Short mmCIF file of C-alpha atoms and ligand atoms in Angstrom, two decimals:
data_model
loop_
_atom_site.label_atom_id
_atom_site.label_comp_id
_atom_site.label_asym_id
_atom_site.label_seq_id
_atom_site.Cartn_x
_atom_site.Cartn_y
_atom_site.Cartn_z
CA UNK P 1 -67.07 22.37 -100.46
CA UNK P 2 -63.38 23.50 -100.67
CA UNK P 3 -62.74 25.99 -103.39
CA UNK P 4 -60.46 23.71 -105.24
CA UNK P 5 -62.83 20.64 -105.02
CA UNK P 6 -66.03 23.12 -106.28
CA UNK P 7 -63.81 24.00 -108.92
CA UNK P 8 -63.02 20.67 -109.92
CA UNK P 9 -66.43 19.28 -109.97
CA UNK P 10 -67.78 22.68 -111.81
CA UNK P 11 -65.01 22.04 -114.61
CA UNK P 12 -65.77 18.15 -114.56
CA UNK P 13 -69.53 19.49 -115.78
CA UNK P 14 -68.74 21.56 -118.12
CA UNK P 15 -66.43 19.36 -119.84
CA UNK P 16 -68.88 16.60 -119.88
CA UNK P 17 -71.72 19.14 -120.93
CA UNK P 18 -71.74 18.94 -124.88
CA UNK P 19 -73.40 22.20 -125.06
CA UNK P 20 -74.06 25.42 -123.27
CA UNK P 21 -77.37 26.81 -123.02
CA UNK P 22 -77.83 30.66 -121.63
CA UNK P 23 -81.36 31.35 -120.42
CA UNK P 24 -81.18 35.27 -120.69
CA UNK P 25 -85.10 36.11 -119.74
CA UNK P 26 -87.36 35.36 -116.63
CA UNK P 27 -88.57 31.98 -117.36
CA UNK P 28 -89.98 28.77 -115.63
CA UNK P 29 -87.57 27.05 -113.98
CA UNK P 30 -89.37 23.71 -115.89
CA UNK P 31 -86.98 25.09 -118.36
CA UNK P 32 -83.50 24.18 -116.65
CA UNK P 33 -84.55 21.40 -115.33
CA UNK P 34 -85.77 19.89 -118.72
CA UNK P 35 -82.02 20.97 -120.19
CA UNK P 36 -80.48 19.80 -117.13
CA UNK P 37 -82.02 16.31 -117.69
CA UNK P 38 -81.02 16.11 -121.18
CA UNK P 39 -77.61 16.70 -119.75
CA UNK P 40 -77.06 20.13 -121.21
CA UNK P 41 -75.01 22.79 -119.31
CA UNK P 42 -77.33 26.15 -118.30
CA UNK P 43 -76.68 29.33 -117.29
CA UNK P 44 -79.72 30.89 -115.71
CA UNK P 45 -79.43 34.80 -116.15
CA UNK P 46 -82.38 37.13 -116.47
CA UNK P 47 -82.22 40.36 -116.54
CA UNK P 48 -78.76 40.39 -118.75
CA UNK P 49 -78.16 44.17 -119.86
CA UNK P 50 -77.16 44.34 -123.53
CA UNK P 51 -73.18 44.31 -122.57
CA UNK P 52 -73.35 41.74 -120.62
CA UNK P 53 -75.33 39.52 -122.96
CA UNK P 54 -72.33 40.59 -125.75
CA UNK P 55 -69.99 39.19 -123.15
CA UNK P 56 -71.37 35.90 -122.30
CA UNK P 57 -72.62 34.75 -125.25
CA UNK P 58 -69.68 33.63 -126.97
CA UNK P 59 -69.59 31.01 -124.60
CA UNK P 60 -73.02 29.28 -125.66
CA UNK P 61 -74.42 26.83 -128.40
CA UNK P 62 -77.90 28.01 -127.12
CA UNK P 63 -80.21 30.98 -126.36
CA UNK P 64 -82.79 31.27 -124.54
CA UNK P 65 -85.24 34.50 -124.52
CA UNK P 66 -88.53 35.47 -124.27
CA UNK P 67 -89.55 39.11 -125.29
CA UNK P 68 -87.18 41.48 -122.83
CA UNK P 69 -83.98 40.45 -124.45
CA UNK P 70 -82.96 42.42 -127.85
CA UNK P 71 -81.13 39.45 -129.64
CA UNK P 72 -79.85 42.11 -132.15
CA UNK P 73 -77.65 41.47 -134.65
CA UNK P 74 -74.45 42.32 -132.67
CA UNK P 75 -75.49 39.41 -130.31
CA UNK P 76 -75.65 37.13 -132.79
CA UNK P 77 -72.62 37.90 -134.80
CA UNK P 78 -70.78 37.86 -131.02
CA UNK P 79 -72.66 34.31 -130.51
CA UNK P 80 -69.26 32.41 -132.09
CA UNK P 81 -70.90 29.13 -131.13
CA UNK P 82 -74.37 30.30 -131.76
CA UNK P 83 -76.65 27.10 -133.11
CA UNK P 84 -80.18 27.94 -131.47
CA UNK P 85 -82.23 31.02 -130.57
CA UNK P 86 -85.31 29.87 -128.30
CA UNK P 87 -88.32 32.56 -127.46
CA UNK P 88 -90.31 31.21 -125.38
CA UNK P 89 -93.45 32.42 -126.62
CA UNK P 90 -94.80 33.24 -130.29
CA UNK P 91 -93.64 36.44 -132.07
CA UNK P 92 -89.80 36.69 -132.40
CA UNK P 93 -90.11 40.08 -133.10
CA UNK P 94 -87.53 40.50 -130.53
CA UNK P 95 -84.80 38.61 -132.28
CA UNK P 96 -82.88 39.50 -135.90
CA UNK P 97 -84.02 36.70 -137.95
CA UNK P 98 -82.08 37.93 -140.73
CA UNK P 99 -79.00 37.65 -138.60
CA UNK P 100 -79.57 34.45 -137.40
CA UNK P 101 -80.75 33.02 -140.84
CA UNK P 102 -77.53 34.59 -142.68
CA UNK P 103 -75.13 32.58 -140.37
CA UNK P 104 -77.50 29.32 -139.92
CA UNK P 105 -78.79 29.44 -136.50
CA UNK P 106 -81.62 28.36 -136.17
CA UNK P 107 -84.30 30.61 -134.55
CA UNK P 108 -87.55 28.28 -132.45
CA UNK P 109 -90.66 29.76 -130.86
CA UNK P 110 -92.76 27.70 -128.52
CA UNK P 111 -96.30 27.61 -130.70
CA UNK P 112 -99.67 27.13 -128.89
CA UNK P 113 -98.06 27.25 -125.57
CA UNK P 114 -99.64 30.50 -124.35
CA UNK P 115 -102.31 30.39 -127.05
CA UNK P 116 -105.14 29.99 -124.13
CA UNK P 117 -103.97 32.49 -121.49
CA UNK P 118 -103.80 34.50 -124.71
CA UNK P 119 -107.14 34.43 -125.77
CA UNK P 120 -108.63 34.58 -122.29
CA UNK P 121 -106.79 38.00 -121.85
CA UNK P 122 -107.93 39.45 -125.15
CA UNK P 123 -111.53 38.12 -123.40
CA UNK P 124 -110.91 39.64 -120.13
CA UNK P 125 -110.46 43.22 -122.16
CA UNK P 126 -113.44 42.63 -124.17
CA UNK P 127 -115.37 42.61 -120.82
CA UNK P 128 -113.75 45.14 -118.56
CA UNK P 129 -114.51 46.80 -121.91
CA UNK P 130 -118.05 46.15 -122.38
CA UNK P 131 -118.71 46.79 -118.45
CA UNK P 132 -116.05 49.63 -117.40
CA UNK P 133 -114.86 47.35 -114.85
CA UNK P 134 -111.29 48.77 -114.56
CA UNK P 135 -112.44 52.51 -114.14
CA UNK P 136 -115.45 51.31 -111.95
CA UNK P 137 -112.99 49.78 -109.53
CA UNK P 138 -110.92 52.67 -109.49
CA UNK P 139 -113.38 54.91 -108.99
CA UNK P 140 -115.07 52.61 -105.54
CA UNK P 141 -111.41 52.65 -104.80
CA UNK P 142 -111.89 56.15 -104.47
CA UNK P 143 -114.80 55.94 -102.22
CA UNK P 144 -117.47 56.90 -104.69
CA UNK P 145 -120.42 54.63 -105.98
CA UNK P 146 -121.19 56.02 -109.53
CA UNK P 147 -123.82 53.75 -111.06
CA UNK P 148 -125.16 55.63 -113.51
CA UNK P 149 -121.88 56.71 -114.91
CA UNK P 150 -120.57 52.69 -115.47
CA UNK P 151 -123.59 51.45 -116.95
CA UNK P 152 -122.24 49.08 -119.82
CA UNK P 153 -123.52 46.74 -122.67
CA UNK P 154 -123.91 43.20 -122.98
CA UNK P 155 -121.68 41.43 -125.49
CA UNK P 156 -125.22 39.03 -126.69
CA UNK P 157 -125.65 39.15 -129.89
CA UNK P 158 -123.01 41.51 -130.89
CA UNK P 159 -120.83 41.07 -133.72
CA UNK P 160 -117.50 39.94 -132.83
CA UNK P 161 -114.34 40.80 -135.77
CA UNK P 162 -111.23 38.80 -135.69
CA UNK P 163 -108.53 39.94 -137.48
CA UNK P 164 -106.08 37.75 -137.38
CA UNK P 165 -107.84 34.03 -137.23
CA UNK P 166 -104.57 31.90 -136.48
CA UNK P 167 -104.35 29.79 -133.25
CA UNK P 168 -105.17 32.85 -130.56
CA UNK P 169 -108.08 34.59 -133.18
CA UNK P 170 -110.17 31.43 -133.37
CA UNK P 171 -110.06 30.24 -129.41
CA UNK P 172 -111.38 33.92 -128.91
CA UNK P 173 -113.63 33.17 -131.48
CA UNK P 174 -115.19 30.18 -129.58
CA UNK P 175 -115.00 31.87 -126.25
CA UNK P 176 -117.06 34.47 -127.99
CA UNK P 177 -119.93 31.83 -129.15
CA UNK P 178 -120.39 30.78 -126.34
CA UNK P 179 -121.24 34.52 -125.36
CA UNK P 180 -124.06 34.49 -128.71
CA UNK P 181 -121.78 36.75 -130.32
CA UNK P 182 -121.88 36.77 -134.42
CA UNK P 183 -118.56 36.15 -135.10
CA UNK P 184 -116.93 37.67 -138.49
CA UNK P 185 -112.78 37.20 -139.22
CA UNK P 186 -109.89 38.89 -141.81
CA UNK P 187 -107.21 36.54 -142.49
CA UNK P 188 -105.70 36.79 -146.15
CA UNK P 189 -103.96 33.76 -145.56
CA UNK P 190 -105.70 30.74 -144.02
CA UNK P 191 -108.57 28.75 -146.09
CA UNK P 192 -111.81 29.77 -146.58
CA UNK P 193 -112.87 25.88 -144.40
CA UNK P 194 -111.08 27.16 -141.57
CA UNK P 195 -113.89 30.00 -141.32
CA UNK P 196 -116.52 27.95 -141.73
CA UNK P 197 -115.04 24.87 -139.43
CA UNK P 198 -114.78 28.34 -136.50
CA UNK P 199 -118.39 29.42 -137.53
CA UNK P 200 -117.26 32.69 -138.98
CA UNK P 201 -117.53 34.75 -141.94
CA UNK P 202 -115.07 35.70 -143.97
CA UNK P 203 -114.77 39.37 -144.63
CA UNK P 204 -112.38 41.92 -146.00
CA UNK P 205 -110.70 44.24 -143.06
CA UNK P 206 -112.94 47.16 -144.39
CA UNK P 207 -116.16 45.27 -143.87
CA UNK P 208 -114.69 43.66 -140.47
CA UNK P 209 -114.95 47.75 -139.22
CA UNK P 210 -117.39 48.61 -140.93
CA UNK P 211 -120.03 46.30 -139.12
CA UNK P 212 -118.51 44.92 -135.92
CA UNK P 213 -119.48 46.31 -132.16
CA UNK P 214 -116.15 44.27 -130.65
CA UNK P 215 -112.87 44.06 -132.46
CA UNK P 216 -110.08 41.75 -131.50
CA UNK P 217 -106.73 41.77 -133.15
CA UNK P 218 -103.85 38.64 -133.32
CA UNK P 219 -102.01 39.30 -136.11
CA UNK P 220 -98.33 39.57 -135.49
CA UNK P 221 -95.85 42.56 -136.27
CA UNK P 222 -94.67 42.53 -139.78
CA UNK P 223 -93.75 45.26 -141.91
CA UNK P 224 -97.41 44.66 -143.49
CA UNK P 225 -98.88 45.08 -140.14
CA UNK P 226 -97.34 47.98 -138.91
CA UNK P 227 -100.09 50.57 -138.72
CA UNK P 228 -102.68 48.02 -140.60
CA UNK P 229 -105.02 49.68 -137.59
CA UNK P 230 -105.29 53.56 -138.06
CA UNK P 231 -107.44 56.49 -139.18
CA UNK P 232 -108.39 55.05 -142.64
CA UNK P 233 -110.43 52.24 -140.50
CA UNK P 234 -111.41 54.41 -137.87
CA UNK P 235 -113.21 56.93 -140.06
CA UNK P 236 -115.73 53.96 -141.52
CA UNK P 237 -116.19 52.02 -137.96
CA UNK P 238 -119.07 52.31 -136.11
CA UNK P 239 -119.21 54.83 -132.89
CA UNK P 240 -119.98 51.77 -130.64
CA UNK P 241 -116.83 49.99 -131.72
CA UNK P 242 -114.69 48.70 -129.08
CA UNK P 243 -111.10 47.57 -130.04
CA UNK P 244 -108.70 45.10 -128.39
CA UNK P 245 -105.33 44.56 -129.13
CA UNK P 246 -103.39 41.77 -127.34
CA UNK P 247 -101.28 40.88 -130.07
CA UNK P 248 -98.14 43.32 -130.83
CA UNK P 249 -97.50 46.67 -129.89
CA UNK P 250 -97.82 48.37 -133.28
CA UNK P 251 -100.14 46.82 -135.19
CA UNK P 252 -102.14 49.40 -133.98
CA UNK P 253 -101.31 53.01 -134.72
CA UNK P 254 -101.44 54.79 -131.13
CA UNK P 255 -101.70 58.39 -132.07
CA UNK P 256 -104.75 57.33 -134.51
CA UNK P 257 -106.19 55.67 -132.05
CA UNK P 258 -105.68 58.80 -129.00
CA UNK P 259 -107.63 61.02 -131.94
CA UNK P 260 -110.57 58.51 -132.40
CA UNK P 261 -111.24 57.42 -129.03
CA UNK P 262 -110.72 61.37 -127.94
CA UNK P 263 -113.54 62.29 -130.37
CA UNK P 264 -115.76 59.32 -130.26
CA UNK P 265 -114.90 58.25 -133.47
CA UNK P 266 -114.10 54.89 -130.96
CA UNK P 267 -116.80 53.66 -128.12
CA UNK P 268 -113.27 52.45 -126.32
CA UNK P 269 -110.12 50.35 -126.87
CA UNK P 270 -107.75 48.12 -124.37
CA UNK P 271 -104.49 47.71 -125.37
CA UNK P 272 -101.78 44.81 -123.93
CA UNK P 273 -99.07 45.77 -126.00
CA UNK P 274 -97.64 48.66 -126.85
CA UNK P 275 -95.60 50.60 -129.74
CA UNK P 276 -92.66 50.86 -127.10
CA UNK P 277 -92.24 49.22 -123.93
CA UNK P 278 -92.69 50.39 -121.37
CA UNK P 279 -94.67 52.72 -123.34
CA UNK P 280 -93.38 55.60 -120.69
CA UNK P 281 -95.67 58.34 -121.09
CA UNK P 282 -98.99 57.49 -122.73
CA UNK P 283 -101.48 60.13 -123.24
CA UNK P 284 -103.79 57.10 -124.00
CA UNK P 285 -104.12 56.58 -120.47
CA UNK P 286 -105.43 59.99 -119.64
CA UNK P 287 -108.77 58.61 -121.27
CA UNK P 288 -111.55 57.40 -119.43
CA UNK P 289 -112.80 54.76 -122.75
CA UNK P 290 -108.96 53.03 -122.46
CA UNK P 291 -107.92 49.94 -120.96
CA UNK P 292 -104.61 49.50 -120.63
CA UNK P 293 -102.61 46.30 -119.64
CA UNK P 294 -98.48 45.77 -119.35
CA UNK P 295 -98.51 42.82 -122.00
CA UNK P 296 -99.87 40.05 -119.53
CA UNK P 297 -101.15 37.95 -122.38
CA UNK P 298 -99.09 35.44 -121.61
CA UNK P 299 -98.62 35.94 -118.24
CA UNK P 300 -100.30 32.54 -116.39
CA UNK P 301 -98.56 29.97 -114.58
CA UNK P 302 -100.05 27.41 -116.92
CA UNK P 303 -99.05 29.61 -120.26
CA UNK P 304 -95.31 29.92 -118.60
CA UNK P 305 -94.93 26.43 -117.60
CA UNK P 306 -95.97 25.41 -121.00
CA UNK P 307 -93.91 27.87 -123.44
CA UNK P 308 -90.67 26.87 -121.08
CA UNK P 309 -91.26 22.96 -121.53
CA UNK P 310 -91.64 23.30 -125.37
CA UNK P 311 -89.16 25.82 -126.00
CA UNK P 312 -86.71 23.50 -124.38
CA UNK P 313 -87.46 20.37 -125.79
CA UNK P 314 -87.49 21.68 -128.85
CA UNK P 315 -83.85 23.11 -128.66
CA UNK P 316 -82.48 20.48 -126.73
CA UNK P 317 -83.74 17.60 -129.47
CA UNK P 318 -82.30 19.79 -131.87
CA UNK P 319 -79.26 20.48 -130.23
CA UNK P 320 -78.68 16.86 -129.25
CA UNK P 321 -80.34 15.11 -132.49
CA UNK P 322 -80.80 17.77 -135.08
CA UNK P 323 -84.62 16.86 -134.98
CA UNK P 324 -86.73 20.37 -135.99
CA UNK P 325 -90.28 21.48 -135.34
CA UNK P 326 -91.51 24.94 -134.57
CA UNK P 327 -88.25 26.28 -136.33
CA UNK P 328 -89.23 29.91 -138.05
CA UNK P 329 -86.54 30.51 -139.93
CA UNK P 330 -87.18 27.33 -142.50
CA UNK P 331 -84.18 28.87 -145.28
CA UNK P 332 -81.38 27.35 -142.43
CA UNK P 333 -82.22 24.12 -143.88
CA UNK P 334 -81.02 24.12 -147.21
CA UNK P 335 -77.55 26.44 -146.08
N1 NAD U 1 -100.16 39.65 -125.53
C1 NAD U 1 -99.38 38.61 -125.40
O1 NAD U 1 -98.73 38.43 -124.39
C2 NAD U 1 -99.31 37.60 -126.52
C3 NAD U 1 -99.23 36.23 -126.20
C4 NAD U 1 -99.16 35.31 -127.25
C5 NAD U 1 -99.15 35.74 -128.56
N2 NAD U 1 -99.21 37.07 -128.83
C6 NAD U 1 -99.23 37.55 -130.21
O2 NAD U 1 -100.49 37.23 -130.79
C7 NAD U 1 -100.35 37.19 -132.20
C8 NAD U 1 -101.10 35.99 -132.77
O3 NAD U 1 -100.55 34.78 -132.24
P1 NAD U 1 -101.06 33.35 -132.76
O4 NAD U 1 -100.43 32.34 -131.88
O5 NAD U 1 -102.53 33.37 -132.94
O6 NAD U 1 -100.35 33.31 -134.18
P2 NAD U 1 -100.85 32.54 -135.50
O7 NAD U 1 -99.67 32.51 -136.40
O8 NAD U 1 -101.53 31.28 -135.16
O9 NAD U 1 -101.96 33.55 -136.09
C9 NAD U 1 -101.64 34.76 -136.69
C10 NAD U 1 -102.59 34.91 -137.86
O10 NAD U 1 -102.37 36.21 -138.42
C11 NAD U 1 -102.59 36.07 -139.81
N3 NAD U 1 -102.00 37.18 -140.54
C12 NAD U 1 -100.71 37.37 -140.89
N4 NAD U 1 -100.58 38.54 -141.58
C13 NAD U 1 -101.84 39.08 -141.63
C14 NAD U 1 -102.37 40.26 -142.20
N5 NAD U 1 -101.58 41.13 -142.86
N6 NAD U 1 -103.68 40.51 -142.07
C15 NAD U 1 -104.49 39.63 -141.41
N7 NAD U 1 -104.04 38.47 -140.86
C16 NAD U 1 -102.73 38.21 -140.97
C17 NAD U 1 -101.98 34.73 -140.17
O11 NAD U 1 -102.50 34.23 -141.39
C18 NAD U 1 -102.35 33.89 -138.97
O12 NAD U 1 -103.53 33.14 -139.22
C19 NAD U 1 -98.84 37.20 -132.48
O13 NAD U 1 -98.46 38.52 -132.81
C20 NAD U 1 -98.24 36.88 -131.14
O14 NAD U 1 -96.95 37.42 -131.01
C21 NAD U 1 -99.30 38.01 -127.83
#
């Protein structure tokens, strides 16, 4: 098209566009095209840097991240137009909900999205885990066939702890019955039915250490759970204890954990998430009982697909028709 007639059309569409929504993270492209159909105008940018992101978004009535963008509270108090944060995904760790709540945007997360591919890669690290799968691979890769040294345990009969039995805990949990394993969960805040209805016991987080061969944590990051994993459990677990952390980076206290696993205090621990990331240079991963993945939780086709269609429905029905569900910051309502 002639510059002047691509102009024309472009300024055409974003006159008729009541709103503006910047997509700021790698995500499906079921995203834009669910926006798009609702008649909403997007910008598809990944991979923003933090200036750039400053610049745009005064332009926008919507935001869409997922955990690589900072939405800090510069960002927001830049957003002039601001009405909706989306994450596409669970934890908003990654946005200033304070911010956001203080000026009345509201802040959505995509719930139960990526809750299976979740849970199937906190299960995938229970068994490369139980059977040294990762380091067994690397070490064929190598050209050496060391039987002896990767000979594993079975997860039968075990006793699985959950801490952390929301949506993510409890489908591990029934992944993990199907295994045989003796499932036993810490969650201060859900009722004591849920437990039963999952076929586990409820225990305090001391007696979830003190008795379990497999730990799995999906709690997420909140001042209370900074560090709720360190020495203090560590010194009453048993030495067969193997730990898995797929939920935030954090929860877990790294350097405790370097000490314990380095002195078999630990059997071995995979970690997904990290207390920075990229977590640069990790002397974790100079240990032969660590797992370590670069927070692939989420990452499936099916768990994308589905956190990018929710996430924009949900902002665009709110954006269009002020209809709410899966908003997290719940005090916007009465402002
Ligand atoms: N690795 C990944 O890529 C990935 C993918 C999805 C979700 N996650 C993370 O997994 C975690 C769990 O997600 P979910 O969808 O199951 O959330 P959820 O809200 O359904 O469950 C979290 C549970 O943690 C419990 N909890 C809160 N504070 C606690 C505390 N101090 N002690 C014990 N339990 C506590 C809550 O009561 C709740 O039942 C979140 O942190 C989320 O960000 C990670």
């Amino acid at each position: 098209l002639p510059t002047d007639i691509a102009q024309e059309q472009y300024s055409a569409k974003e006159i008729m566009a009541e709103f503006n929504i910047l997509i700021s993270d790698n995500i499906s492209p079921v995203c834009t095209d669910i926006f798009t159909s609702a008649g909403l105008q997007v910008d598809y940018s990944p991979g923003l840097a933090p200036d750039g992101l400053l610049n745009k978004i005064p332009a926008y009535h919507g935001l869409i991240v997922r955990s690589a963008t900072k939405v800090t509270r510069e960002v927001i108090e830049a957003g002039r137009e601001l009405k909706a944060i989306g994450r596409a995904g669970t934890g908003v760790d990654n946005i200033d909900l304070q911010a956001a709540t203080e000026r009345g945007i509201a802040v959505f997360n995509s719930r139960g999205g990526n809750t299976i591919s979740a849970a199937e890669h906190a299960f995938a690290l229970m068994m490369s885990l139980a059977r040294n799968i990762p380091a067994a691979h690397g070490s064929m890769k190598n050209g050496k066939w060391e039987r002896k040294k990767f000979a594993g345990v079975e997860l039968y009969q075990k006793i699985l702890g959950v801490v952390g039995f929301g949506q993510i805990g409890r489908e591990v949990a029934r992944r993990a019955r199907a295994f045989d394993m003796q499932i036993i969960a810490f969650d201060p805040l859900i009722p004591e039915e849920v437990f039963a209805s999952s076929h586990a016991e409820n225990c305090s987080l001391e007696e979830v250490f003190r008795q379990s061969d497999f730990i799995t944590i999906h709690v997420p990051l909140l001042p209370e759970t900074r560090h709720l994993i360190g020495t203090r459990l560590f010194e009453i677990c048993k030495p067969s204890l193997r730990l898995i952390n797929a939920s935030r980076g954090g929860v877990v206290d790294e350097a405790a954990l370097f000490k314990a696993l380095k002195s078999g205090v630990l059997a071995g621990a995979a970690l997904d998430v990290f207390e920075s990331e990229p977590p640069g240079n990790l002397k974790l991963l100079n240990l032969d009982n660590f797992v370590a993945t670069p927070h692939l939780g989420a990452s499936t086709r099916e768990g994308q697909d589905r956190v990018a269609s929710e996430i924009a429905q949900t902002v665009a029905a709110y954006l269009k028709d002020g209809q709410v569900s899966n908003l997290v910051n719940e005090e916007i309502l009465g402002k």
